[in-house]
Amino acid sequence: MEEFDLIERIKRRFASVDGVHLSIGDDCAILEPGRFDLVTVDTMVEGVHFDRALSTPEDIGWKLLATNLSDIAAMGGAPGPCFLSLSLGPNTGEAFVEGLVAGMSEAAEALIPSGFESGVAGGDTTRTAGPTVLSLTLLGESSPTGPIRRSGALPGDRVVLIGAVGMAAAGLMILQEGLERDRDTPEAVWEAFIRAHRRPHACVLEGALMGHHGLANALIDVSDGLIQDLKHVLKASGAGARIQADRIAVDAAHRRLAFAQNIDLWSWLLAGGDDYALLGTVSPDRMVHIWQLAQEYNFHAVDIGEVRDPREGLSIWDGAGRKVELERWGYTHSFDADNDADTSATPSEGAP
Ligand code: ADP
Ligand code: MG
């Protein structure tokens, strides 16, 4: 198929996008002036970020948009138009691109609450002899209270986790190892693991609410693993933290799966990537507002600890008052806040 036919199909799927005066078809798109102040780019490389044996083109399109939506949410913003750059490898044709943009539409439909809108308003299309590379640029609009940066955490803030962690890591293991559901695990729970890998949730509404109500002093999305991303916040803010890891919600099936696969559950919860939860720091007097919003909008939020003086560094505790020994997983030297150690986790024995 011709490049122009492909572009035509993409154009038809995203006929009009809010905030865009001129969409696909000219040398540039024209945006509503002065509206979008946030920009994020995420790239997915075949063989690195996606595996076509484990995910359909629709799944890949969904994830491409979801990862970008998560970045806008992590600034407390609302999503706007996006721009799609395709470098298509030898075995990647029309059907792949059709699936990709269908998955993007489905993600937009499912993850973006009413009142906000995203859609493809332009892009670029090339052929390559190498692996397929997909890159999406998403614009966003910060709330009237301004973007929420990583650098605003203050000692005394509560550390709040919104959404689930360790799900995508479990899902990836199920798919890679071809695991079968055990009879104690409800089908819906098993499917949720797989879905977390293939079609992750992005906390679009939750992030926008944080921005709208000016609730968080610092906010980040958990894409590389909870502790790794927390460390980005602590480093940017010049702070330490004390994390009570047992506060993180874990389904019994999650625990069972980790045990059966000889995985330290902490490694999934604290170091598993690709879940796109949000991690914020919130001054204690605003926590009641978070609980109200969580109830009103039906999302999961949990207080997992406190921002501390930078001299305390980062410490992580289990329910029995023992320190979780992250150095055993390749986190060596990771206890001071301004050190970004390797995340490659070698799971230890002794699940939480
Ligand atoms: P130019 O050569 O001027 O860059 P292109 O042929 O690359 O023009 O693009 C023509 C139009 O098609 C532009 O509006 C561009 O944004 C759009 N476009 C190209 N590739 C894509 C894509 N993958 N997704 C969406 N729009 C695209
Ligand atoms: Mg071009």
mmCIF file with all atom_site columns, C-alpha atoms in Angstrom, residues 158-160 226-227 230 234 240-248 266 270 279 303-308 313-319 322-324:
data_model
loop_
_atom_site.group_PDB
_atom_site.id
_atom_site.type_symbol
_atom_site.label_atom_id
_atom_site.label_alt_id
_atom_site.label_comp_id
_atom_site.label_asym_id
_atom_site.label_entity_id
_atom_site.label_seq_id
_atom_site.pdbx_PDB_ins_code
_atom_site.Cartn_x
_atom_site.Cartn_y
_atom_site.Cartn_z
_atom_site.occupancy
_atom_site.B_iso_or_equiv
_atom_site.pdbx_formal_charge
_atom_site.auth_seq_id
_atom_site.auth_comp_id
_atom_site.auth_asym_id
_atom_site.auth_atom_id
_atom_site.pdbx_PDB_model_num
ATOM 1  C CA . ARG A 1 158 ? 2.603  11.699 52.426 1.00 0.00 ? 158 ARG A CA 1
ATOM 2  C CA . VAL A 1 159 ? 3.625  9.413  49.559 1.00 0.00 ? 159 VAL A CA 1
ATOM 3  C CA . VAL A 1 160 ? 0.486  8.368  47.680 1.00 0.00 ? 160 VAL A CA 1
ATOM 4  C CA . LEU A 1 226 ? 7.858  2.112  41.927 1.00 0.00 ? 226 LEU A CA 1
ATOM 5  C CA . ILE A 1 227 ? 11.181 2.577  43.713 1.00 0.00 ? 227 ILE A CA 1
ATOM 6  C CA . LEU A 1 230 ? 10.220 7.397  43.509 1.00 0.00 ? 230 LEU A CA 1
ATOM 7  C CA . LEU A 1 234 ? 13.482 12.302 45.680 1.00 0.00 ? 234 LEU A CA 1
ATOM 8  C CA . GLY A 1 240 ? 14.427 11.240 51.457 1.00 0.00 ? 240 GLY A CA 1
ATOM 9  C CA . ALA A 1 241 ? 11.492 8.909  52.132 1.00 0.00 ? 241 ALA A CA 1
ATOM 10 C CA . ARG A 1 242 ? 10.305 6.161  54.386 1.00 0.00 ? 242 ARG A CA 1
ATOM 11 C CA . ILE A 1 243 ? 8.107  3.668  52.518 1.00 0.00 ? 243 ILE A CA 1
ATOM 12 C CA . GLN A 1 244 ? 5.806  1.159  54.182 1.00 0.00 ? 244 GLN A CA 1
ATOM 13 C CA . ALA A 1 245 ? 5.744  -1.399 51.375 1.00 0.00 ? 245 ALA A CA 1
ATOM 14 C CA . ASP A 1 246 ? 3.126  -3.650 52.999 1.00 0.00 ? 246 ASP A CA 1
ATOM 15 C CA . ARG A 1 247 ? 0.520  -0.921 52.416 1.00 0.00 ? 247 ARG A CA 1
ATOM 16 C CA . ILE A 1 248 ? 0.594  -1.680 48.691 1.00 0.00 ? 248 ILE A CA 1
ATOM 17 C CA . TRP A 1 266 ? 8.559  -7.380 46.348 1.00 0.00 ? 266 TRP A CA 1
ATOM 18 C CA . LEU A 1 270 ? 8.634  -2.366 43.910 1.00 0.00 ? 270 LEU A CA 1
ATOM 19 C CA . LEU A 1 279 ? 3.024  8.311  42.574 1.00 0.00 ? 279 LEU A CA 1
ATOM 20 C CA . ASP A 1 303 ? -0.762 6.143  51.509 1.00 0.00 ? 303 ASP A CA 1
ATOM 21 C CA . ILE A 1 304 ? 2.519  4.222  51.374 1.00 0.00 ? 304 ILE A CA 1
ATOM 22 C CA . GLY A 1 305 ? 4.810  6.411  53.425 1.00 0.00 ? 305 GLY A CA 1
ATOM 23 C CA . GLU A 1 306 ? 6.340  9.772  54.123 1.00 0.00 ? 306 GLU A CA 1
ATOM 24 C CA . VAL A 1 307 ? 8.813  12.160 52.522 1.00 0.00 ? 307 VAL A CA 1
ATOM 25 C CA . ARG A 1 308 ? 11.717 12.689 54.930 1.00 0.00 ? 308 ARG A CA 1
ATOM 26 C CA . GLY A 1 313 ? 17.814 8.736  52.373 1.00 0.00 ? 313 GLY A CA 1
ATOM 27 C CA . LEU A 1 314 ? 15.256 6.165  51.234 1.00 0.00 ? 314 LEU A CA 1
ATOM 28 C CA . SER A 1 315 ? 14.234 3.233  53.402 1.00 0.00 ? 315 SER A CA 1
ATOM 29 C CA . ILE A 1 316 ? 11.600 0.603  52.701 1.00 0.00 ? 316 ILE A CA 1
ATOM 30 C CA . TRP A 1 317 ? 9.870  -1.393 55.437 1.00 0.00 ? 317 TRP A CA 1
ATOM 31 C CA . ASP A 1 318 ? 7.644  -4.455 55.555 1.00 0.00 ? 318 ASP A CA 1
ATOM 32 C CA . GLY A 1 319 ? 4.683  -5.081 57.858 1.00 0.00 ? 319 GLY A CA 1
ATOM 33 C CA . ARG A 1 322 ? 11.964 -5.147 58.915 1.00 0.00 ? 322 ARG A CA 1
ATOM 34 C CA . LYS A 1 323 ? 13.817 -3.255 56.238 1.00 0.00 ? 323 LYS A CA 1
ATOM 35 C CA . VAL A 1 324 ? 13.194 -4.578 52.743 1.00 0.00 ? 324 VAL A CA 1
#
